Coordinates of C-alpha atoms in Angstrom, one line a residue:
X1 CA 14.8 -90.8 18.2
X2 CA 14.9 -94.2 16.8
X3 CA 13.5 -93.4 13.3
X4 CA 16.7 -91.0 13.2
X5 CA 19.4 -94.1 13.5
X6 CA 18.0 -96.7 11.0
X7 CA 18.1 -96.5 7.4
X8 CA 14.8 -96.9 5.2
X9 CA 13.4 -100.0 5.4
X10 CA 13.5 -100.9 1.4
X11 CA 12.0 -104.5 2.0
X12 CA 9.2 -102.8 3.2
X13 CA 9.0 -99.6 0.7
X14 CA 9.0 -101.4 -2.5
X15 CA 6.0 -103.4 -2.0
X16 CA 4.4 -100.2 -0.3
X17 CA 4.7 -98.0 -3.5
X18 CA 2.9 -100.4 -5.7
X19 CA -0.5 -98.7 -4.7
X20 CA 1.3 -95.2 -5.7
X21 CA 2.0 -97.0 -9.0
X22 CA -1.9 -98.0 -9.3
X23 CA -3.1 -94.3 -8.1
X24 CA -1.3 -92.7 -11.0
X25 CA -2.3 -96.0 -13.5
X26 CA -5.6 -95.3 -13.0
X27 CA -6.3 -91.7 -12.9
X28 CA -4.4 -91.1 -16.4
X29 CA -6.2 -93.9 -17.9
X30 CA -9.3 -92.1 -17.3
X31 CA -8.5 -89.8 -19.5
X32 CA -8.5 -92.9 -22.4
X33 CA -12.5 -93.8 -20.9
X34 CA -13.8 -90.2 -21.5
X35 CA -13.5 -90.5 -25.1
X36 CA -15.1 -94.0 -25.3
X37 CA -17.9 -93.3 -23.1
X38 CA -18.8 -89.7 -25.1
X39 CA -18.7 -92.1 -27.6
X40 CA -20.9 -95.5 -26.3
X41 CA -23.2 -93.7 -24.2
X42 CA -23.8 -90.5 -26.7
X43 CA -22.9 -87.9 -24.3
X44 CA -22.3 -84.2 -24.1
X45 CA -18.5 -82.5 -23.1
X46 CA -20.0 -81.6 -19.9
X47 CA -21.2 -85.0 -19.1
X48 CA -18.2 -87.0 -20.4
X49 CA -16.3 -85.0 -17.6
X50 CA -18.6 -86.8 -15.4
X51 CA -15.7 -89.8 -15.2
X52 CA -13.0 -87.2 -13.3
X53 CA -16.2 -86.0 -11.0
X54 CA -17.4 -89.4 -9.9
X55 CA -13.3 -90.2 -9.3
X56 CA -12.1 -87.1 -7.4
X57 CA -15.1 -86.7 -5.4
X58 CA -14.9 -90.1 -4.1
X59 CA -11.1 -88.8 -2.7
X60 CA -13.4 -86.3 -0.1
X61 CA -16.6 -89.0 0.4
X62 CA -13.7 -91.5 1.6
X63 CA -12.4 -89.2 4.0
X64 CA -15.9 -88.3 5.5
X65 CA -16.7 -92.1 5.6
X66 CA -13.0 -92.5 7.6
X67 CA -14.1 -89.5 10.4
X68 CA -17.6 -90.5 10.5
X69 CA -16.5 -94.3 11.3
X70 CA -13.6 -92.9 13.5
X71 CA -16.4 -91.1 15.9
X72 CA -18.8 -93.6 15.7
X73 CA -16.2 -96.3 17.0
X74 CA -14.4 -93.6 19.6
X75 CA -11.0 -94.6 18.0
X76 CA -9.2 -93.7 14.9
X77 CA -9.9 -96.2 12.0
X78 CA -6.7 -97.1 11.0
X79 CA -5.1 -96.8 14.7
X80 CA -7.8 -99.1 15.3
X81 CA -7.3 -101.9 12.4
X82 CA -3.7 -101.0 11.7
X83 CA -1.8 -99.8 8.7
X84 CA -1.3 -102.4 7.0
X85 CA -5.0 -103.7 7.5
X86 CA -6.1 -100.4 6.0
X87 CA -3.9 -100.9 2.9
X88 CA -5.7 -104.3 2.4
X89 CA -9.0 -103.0 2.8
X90 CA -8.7 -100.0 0.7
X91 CA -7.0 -102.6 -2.4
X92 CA -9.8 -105.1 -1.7
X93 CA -12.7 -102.0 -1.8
X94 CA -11.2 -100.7 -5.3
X95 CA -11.1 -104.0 -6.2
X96 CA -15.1 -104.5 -5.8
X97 CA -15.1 -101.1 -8.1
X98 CA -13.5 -103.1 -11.2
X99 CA -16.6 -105.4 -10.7
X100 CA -19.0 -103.6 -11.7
X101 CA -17.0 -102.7 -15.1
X102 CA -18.6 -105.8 -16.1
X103 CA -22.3 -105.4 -15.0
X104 CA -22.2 -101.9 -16.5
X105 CA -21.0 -102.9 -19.9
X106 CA -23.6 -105.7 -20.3
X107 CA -26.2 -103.4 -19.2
X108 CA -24.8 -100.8 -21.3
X109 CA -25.0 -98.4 -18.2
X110 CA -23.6 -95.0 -17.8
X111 CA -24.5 -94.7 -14.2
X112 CA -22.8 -97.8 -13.0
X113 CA -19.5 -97.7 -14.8
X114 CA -19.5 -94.1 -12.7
X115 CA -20.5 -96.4 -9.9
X116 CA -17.6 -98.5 -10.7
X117 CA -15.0 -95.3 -10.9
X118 CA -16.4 -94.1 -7.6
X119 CA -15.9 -97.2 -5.9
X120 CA -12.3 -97.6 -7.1
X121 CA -11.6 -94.6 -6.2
X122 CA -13.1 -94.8 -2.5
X123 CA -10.7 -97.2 -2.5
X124 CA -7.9 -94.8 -3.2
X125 CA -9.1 -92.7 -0.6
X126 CA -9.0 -95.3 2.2
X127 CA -5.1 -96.6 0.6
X128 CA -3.6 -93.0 0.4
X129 CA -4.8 -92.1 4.2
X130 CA -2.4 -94.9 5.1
X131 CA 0.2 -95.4 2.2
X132 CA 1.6 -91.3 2.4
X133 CA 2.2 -91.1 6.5
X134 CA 3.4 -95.0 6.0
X135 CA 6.2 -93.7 3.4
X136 CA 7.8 -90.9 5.4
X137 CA 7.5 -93.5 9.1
X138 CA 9.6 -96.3 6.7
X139 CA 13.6 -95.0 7.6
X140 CA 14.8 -91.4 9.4
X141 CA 12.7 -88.6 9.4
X142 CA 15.3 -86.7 7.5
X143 CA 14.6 -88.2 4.3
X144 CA 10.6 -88.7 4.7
X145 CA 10.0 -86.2 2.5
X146 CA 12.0 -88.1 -0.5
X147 CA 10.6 -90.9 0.3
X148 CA 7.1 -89.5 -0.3
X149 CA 8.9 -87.9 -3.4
X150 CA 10.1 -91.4 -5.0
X151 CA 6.6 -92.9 -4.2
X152 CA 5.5 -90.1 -6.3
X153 CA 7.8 -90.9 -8.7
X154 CA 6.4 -94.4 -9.0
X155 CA 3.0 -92.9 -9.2
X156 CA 4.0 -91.2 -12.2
X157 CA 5.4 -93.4 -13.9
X158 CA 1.7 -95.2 -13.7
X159 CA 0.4 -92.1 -15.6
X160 CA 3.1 -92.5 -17.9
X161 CA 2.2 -95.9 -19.0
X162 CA -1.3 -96.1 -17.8
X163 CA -3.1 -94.8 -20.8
X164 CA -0.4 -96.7 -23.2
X165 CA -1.4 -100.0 -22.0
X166 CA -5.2 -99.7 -21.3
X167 CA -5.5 -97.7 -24.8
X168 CA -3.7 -101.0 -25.7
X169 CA -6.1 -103.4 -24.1
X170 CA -9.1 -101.6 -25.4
X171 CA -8.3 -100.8 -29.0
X172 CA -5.7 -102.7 -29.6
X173 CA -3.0 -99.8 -30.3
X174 CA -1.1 -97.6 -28.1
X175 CA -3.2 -94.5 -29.1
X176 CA -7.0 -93.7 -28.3
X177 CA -7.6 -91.8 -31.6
X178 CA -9.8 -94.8 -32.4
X179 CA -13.0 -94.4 -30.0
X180 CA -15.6 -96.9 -32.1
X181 CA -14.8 -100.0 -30.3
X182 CA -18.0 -101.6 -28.1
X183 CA -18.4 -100.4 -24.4
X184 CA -17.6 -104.4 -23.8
X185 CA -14.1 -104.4 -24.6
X186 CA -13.1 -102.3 -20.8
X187 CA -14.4 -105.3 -19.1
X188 CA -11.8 -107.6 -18.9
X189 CA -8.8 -104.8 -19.0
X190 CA -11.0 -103.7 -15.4
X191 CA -10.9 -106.9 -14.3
X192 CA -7.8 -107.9 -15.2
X193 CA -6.8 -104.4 -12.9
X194 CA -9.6 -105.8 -9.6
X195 CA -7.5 -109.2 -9.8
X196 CA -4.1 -107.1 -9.8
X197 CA -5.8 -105.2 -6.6
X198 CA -6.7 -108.5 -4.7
X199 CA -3.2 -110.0 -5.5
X200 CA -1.7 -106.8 -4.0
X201 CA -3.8 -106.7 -1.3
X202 CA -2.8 -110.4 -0.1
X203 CA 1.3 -109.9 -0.4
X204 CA 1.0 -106.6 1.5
X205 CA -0.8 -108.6 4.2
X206 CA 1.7 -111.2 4.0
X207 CA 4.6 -108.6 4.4
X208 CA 6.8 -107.4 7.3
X209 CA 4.7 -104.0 7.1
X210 CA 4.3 -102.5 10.5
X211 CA 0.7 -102.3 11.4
X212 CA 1.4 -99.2 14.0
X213 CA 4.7 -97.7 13.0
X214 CA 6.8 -97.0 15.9
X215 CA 8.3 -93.9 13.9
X216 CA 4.7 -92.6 13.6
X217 CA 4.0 -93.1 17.2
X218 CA 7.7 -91.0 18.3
X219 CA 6.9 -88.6 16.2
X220 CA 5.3 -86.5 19.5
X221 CA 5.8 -82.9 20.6
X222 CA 5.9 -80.9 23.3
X223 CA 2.1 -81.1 25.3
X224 CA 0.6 -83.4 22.1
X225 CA -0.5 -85.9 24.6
X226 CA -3.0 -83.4 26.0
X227 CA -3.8 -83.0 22.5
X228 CA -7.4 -84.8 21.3
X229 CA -7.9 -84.3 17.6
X230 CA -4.7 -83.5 14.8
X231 CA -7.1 -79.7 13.8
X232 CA -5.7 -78.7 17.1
X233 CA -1.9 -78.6 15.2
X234 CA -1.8 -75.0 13.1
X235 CA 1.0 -77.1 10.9
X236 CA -1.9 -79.1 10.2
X237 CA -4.5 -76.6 9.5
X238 CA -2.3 -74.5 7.7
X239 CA -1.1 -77.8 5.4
X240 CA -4.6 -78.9 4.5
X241 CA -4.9 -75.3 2.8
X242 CA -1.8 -75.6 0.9
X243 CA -3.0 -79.5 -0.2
X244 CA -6.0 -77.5 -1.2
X245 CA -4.0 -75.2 -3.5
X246 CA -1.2 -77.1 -4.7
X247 CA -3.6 -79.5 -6.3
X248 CA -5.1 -77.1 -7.7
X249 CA -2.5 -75.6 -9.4
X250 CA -0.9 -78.2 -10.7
X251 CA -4.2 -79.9 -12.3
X252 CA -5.4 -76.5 -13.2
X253 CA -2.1 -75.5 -14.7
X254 CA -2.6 -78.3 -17.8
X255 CA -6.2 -78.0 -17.9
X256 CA -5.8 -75.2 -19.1
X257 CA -3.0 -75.3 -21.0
X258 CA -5.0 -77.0 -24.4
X259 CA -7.4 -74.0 -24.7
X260 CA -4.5 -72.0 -24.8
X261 CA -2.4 -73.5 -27.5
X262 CA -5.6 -74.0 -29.4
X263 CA -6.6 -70.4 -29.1
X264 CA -3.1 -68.3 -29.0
X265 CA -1.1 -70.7 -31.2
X266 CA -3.4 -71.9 -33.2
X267 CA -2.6 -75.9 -32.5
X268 CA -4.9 -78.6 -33.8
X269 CA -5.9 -81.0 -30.6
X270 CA -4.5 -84.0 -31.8
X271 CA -0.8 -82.1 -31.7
X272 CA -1.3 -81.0 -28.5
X273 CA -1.4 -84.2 -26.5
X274 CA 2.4 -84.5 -26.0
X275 CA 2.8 -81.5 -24.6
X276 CA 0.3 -82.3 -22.2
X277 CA 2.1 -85.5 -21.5
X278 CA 5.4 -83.9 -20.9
X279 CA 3.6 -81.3 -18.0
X280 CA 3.0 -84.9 -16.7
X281 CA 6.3 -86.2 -17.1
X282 CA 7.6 -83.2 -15.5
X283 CA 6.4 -84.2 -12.1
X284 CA 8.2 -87.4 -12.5
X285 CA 11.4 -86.0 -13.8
X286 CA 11.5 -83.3 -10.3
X287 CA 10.6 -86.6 -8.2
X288 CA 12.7 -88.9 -8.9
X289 CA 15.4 -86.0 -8.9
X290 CA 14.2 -85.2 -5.3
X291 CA 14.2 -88.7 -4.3
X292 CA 17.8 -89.2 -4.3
X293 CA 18.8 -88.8 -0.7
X294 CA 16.7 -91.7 0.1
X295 CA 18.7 -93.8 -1.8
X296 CA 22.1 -93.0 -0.3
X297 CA 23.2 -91.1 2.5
X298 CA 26.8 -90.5 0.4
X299 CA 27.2 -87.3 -1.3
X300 CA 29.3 -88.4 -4.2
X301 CA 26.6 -91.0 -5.2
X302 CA 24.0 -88.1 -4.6
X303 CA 25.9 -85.6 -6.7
X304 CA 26.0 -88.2 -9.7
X305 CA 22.4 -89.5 -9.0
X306 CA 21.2 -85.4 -9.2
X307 CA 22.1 -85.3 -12.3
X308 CA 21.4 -89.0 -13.7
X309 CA 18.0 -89.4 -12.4
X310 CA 16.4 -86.6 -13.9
X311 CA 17.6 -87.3 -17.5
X312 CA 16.1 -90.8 -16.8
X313 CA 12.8 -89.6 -16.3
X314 CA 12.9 -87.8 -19.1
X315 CA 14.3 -90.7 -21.4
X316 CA 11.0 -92.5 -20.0
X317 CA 8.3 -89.8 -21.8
X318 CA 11.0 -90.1 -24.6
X319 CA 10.5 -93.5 -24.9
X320 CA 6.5 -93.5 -24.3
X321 CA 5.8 -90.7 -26.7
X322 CA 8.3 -92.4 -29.6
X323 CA 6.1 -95.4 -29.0
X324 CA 2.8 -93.2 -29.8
X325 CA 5.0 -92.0 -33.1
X326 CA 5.1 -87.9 -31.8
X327 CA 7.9 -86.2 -33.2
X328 CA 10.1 -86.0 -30.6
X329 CA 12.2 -83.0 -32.1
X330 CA 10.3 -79.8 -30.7
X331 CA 11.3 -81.2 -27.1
X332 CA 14.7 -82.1 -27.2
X333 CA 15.4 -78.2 -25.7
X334 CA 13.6 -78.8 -23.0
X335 CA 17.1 -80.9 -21.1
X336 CA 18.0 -77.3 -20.9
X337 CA 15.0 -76.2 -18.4
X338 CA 15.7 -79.9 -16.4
X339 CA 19.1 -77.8 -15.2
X340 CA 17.1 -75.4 -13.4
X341 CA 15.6 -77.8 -11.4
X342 CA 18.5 -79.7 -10.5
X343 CA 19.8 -76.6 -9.0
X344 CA 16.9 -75.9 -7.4
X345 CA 16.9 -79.6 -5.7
X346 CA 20.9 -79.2 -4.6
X347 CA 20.0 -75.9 -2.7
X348 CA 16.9 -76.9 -1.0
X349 CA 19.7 -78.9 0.5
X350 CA 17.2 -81.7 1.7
X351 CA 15.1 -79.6 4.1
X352 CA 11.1 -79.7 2.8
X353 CA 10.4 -76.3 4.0
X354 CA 13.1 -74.4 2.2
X355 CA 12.0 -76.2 -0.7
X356 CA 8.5 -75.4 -0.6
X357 CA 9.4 -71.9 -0.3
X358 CA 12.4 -72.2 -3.0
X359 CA 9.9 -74.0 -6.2
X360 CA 7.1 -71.8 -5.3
X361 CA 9.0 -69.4 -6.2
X362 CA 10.2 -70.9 -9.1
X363 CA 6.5 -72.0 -9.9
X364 CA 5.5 -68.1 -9.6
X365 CA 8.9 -67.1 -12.3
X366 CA 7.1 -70.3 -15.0
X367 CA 4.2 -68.8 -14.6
X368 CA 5.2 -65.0 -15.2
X369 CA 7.2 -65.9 -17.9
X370 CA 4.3 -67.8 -19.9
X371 CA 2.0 -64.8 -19.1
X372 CA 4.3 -62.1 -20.4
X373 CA 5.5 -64.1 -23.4
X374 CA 4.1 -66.0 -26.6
X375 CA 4.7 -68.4 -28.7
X376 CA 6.4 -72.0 -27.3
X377 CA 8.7 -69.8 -24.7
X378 CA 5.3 -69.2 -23.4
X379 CA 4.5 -73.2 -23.4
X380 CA 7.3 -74.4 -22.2
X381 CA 7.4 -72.1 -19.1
X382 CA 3.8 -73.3 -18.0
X383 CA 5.0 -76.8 -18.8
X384 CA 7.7 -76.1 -16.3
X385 CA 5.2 -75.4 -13.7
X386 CA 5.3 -79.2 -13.5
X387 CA 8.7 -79.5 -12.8
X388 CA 8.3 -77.1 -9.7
X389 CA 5.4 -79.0 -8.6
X390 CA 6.6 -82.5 -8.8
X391 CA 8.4 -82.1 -4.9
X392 CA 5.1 -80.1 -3.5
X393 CA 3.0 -83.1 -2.3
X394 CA 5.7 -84.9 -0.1
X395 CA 7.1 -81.4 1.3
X396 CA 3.8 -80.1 2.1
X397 CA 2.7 -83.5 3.6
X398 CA 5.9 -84.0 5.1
X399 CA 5.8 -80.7 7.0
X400 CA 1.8 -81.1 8.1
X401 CA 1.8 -84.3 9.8
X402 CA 4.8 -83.8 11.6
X403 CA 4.4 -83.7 15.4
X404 CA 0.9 -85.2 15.6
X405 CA 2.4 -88.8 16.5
X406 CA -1.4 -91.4 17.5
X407 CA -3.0 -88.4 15.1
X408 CA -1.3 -89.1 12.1
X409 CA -3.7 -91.1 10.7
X410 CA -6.5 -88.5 11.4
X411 CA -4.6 -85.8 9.8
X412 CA -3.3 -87.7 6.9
X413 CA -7.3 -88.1 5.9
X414 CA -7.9 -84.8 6.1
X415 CA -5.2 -84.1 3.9
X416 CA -6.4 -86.4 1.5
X417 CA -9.8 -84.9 1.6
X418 CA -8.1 -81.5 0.2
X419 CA -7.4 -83.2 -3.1
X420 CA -10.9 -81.4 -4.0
X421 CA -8.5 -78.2 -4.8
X422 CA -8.3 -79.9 -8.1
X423 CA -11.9 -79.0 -9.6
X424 CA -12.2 -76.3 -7.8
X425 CA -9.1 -74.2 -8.6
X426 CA -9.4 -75.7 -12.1
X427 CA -13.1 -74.1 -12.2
X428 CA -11.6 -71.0 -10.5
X429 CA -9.1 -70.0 -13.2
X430 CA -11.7 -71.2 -16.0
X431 CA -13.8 -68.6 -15.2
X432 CA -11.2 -66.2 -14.6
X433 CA -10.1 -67.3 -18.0
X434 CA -14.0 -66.5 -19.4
X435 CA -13.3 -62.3 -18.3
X436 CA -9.3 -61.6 -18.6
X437 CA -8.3 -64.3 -20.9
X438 CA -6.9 -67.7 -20.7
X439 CA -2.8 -66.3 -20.7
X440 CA -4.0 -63.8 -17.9
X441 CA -5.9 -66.1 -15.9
X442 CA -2.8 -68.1 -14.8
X443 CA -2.5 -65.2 -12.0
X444 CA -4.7 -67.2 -10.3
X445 CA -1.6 -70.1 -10.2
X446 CA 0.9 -67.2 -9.0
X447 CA -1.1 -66.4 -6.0
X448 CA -1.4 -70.2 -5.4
X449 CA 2.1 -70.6 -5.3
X450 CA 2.3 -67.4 -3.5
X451 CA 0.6 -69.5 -0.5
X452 CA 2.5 -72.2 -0.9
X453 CA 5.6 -69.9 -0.3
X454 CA 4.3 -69.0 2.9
X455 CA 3.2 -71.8 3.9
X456 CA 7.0 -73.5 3.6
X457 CA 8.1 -69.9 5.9
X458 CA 5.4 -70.1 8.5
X459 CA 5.6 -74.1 9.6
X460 CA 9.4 -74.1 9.7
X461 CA 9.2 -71.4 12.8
X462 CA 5.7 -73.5 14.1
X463 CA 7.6 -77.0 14.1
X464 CA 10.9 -75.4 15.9
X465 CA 8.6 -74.3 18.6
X466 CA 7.3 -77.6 18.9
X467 CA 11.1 -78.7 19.1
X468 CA 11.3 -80.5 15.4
X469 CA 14.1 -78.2 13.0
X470 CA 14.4 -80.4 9.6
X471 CA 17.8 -78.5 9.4
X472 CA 19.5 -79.8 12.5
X473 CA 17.6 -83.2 11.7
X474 CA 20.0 -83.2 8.7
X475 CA 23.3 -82.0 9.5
X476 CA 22.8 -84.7 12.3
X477 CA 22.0 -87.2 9.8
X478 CA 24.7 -86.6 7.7

């Protein structure tokens, strides 16, 4: 294989990531709009949380839009248009979303600034279809999965800083504990972001992006020519399931998690946001920590970076919650549980299925320790749960559209379209929560992970009969 003799095209995968930066930006700086618009538009709990709905459904419209256009036109959209095309297209769509920011705040609408969320977010929708399979097809195949990983890392880092600067923009302070400012003031923070979009949209146009990825397109298996439509791959099948539950359980995981404290510890809300923030943080300490190999193929650099990049991350929600004046003392222990996960990462030894298998496992040990404990041991091991999620996405995504070479594409939307795990697993354990308690209803995490465990076992014997073995992919790359 080509792909397997060239090194990852960084010229290519830094502009790329930008989008991942603008995912994460986004999403976490919804959680500064609830607030304003309970606020502006006088609204209930229930209808506040109206602003994730109209966001994360627009993840499974977009992907329902991209089949229905892919029939109608007898071709794949993005084989069609091209990668890099699709990028554009989903920047310049989410731009049209910021738009309306402005409409809707003159109008004083509810509605449309929903409108506006949904649109951005169909934008998403179109940009991760293409952005995720573009990642792993940008060097060797052996270090796809970290490349996904460090994407992910930059995404984080979005939701890191996201809600710092828009909280910023809005009120004029790094901190939304002020919600009395007019509706008006998001308008030109939005359109600030749909001018950020267009600029994006027109250098990754301008860049040496491959439109049709020639490591996508040797990325075949045995008899995939005969082949019509990626659901006929069970790695596929198998992986949209596991998209399903691993978004679950990570977003369920710290939804959850503030009813707790508030109920068994007896926390007041407005000393429970850091904790929420270092869940968050957690995914982007274990992702740049598993992006390391795709920085260097030299294990003495790797060996340091395993070490170095994870305490890096960590500096970062340091530094961002030090800015929002939290005490920072309670979480100084918590370089201790970082350890764990750096040993996880060096014995996963690169390969995404053994990983899977080894932090679901890891994920299912957090999650029986916070259920048979109390007090902050209790916390931190469901704030570790992060930690052990933080490699899930690439592995899983990694492992499911491997093999399905001019079906990539296809598959990668229907992947995307799983993302609607989040609400619904979320909704799952609340309810759970309602009859056996909040502590007892993160059971319904451990047999997520459980899954996810599987999952990582079964593909790795599917993929070697389709002649793809991640572990003689890396000694040979090494």
């Amino acid at each position: 294989m080509k792909s397997e003799q060239i090194k990852t095209n960084w010229a290519q995968f830094i502009p790329l990531v930008t989008v991942f930066f603008f995912w994460g930006f986004v999403a976490a700086s919804n959680d500064i709009l609830i607030p304003v618009f309970k606020k502006a538009f006088d609204l209930t709990q229930g209808q506040s949380q109206l602003v994730s709905v109209a966001f994360y459904i627009a993840y499974t419209v977009g992907s329902l839009i991209y089949m229905l256009i892919s029939l109608a036109i007898g071709k794949d959209l993005v084989n069609k248009i091209g990668y890099k095309n699709g990028l554009a297209l989903g920047l310049t769509i989410s731009a049209l979303g910021t738009l309306l920011f402005y409409p809707a705040a003159n109008l004083h609408s509810f509605p449309l600034m929903l409108s506006g969320l949904f649109t951005v977010a169909l934008g998403f929708s179109l940009q991760q279809t293409v952005a995720n399979p573009l990642a792993i097809a940008l060097g060797p195949i052996t270090t796809g999965s970290q490349r996904l990983t460090l994407a992910g890392g930059i995404n984080n880092f979005g939701t890191t800083i996201g809600p710092l600067i828009v909280s910023f923009a809005i009120f004029g302070v790094a901190t939304s504990t002020n919600t009395e400012m007019s509706i008006e003031s998001v308008k030109i923070p939005y359109l600030v972001l749909g001018v950020a979009f267009l600029v994006v949209a027109v250098l990754l146009k301008m860049s040496s992006l491959p439109e049709h990825p020639e490591a996508i397109e040797e990325t075949v298996t045995e008899g995939s020519t005969l082949k019509t439509s990626a659901l006929q791959y069970p790695q596929l099948i198998l992986g949209m399931i596991a998209i399903f539950i691993y978004v679950g359980v990570e977003v369920s995981t710290a939804s959850n998690l503030p009813a707790y404290m508030e109920k068994n510890l007896g926390l007041l809300t407005q000393n429970i946001a850091p904790y929420i923030s270092l869940y968050w943080a957690s995914l982007m300490i274990g992702r740049w920590t598993g992006a390391v190999e795709a920085f260097t193929d030299k294990m003495d650099l790797q060996k340091i970076l395993r070490f170095v990049a994870p305490y890096l991350a960590f500096g970062v929600f340091l530094i961002v919650n030090a800015i929002a004046k939290h005490d920072l003392t309670p979480f100084y222990v918590y370089a201790l549980i970082i350890l764990v996960l750096i040993a996880a990462d060096i014995a996963s030894k690169g390969n995404p299925a053994r990983m899977l298998v080894l932090f679901s496992a890891l994920g299912i040990v957090s999650l029986a320790v916070g259920m048979a404990t109390s007090g902050m041991v209790s916390v931190y091991a469901f704030i570790s749960v992060g930690l052990f999620c933080s490699t899930l996405w690439p592995c899983i995504f990694t492992l499911a559209v491997s093999g399905l070479g001019k079906h990539t594409s296809q598959g990668s939307s229907f992947l995307i379209m799983m993302i609607m795990g989040g609400g619904i697993v979320s909704w799952l354990q609340g309810t759970v929560a309602d009859s056996i308690g909040i502590q007892n209803s993160y059971i319904v995490g451990v047999l997520c992970f459980a899954y996810l465990a599987f999952y990582g076992w079964k593909v790795s014997s599917i993929l070697r009969r389709q002649g793809i073995d991640f572990d003689k992919k890396i000694s040979g790359g090494h």
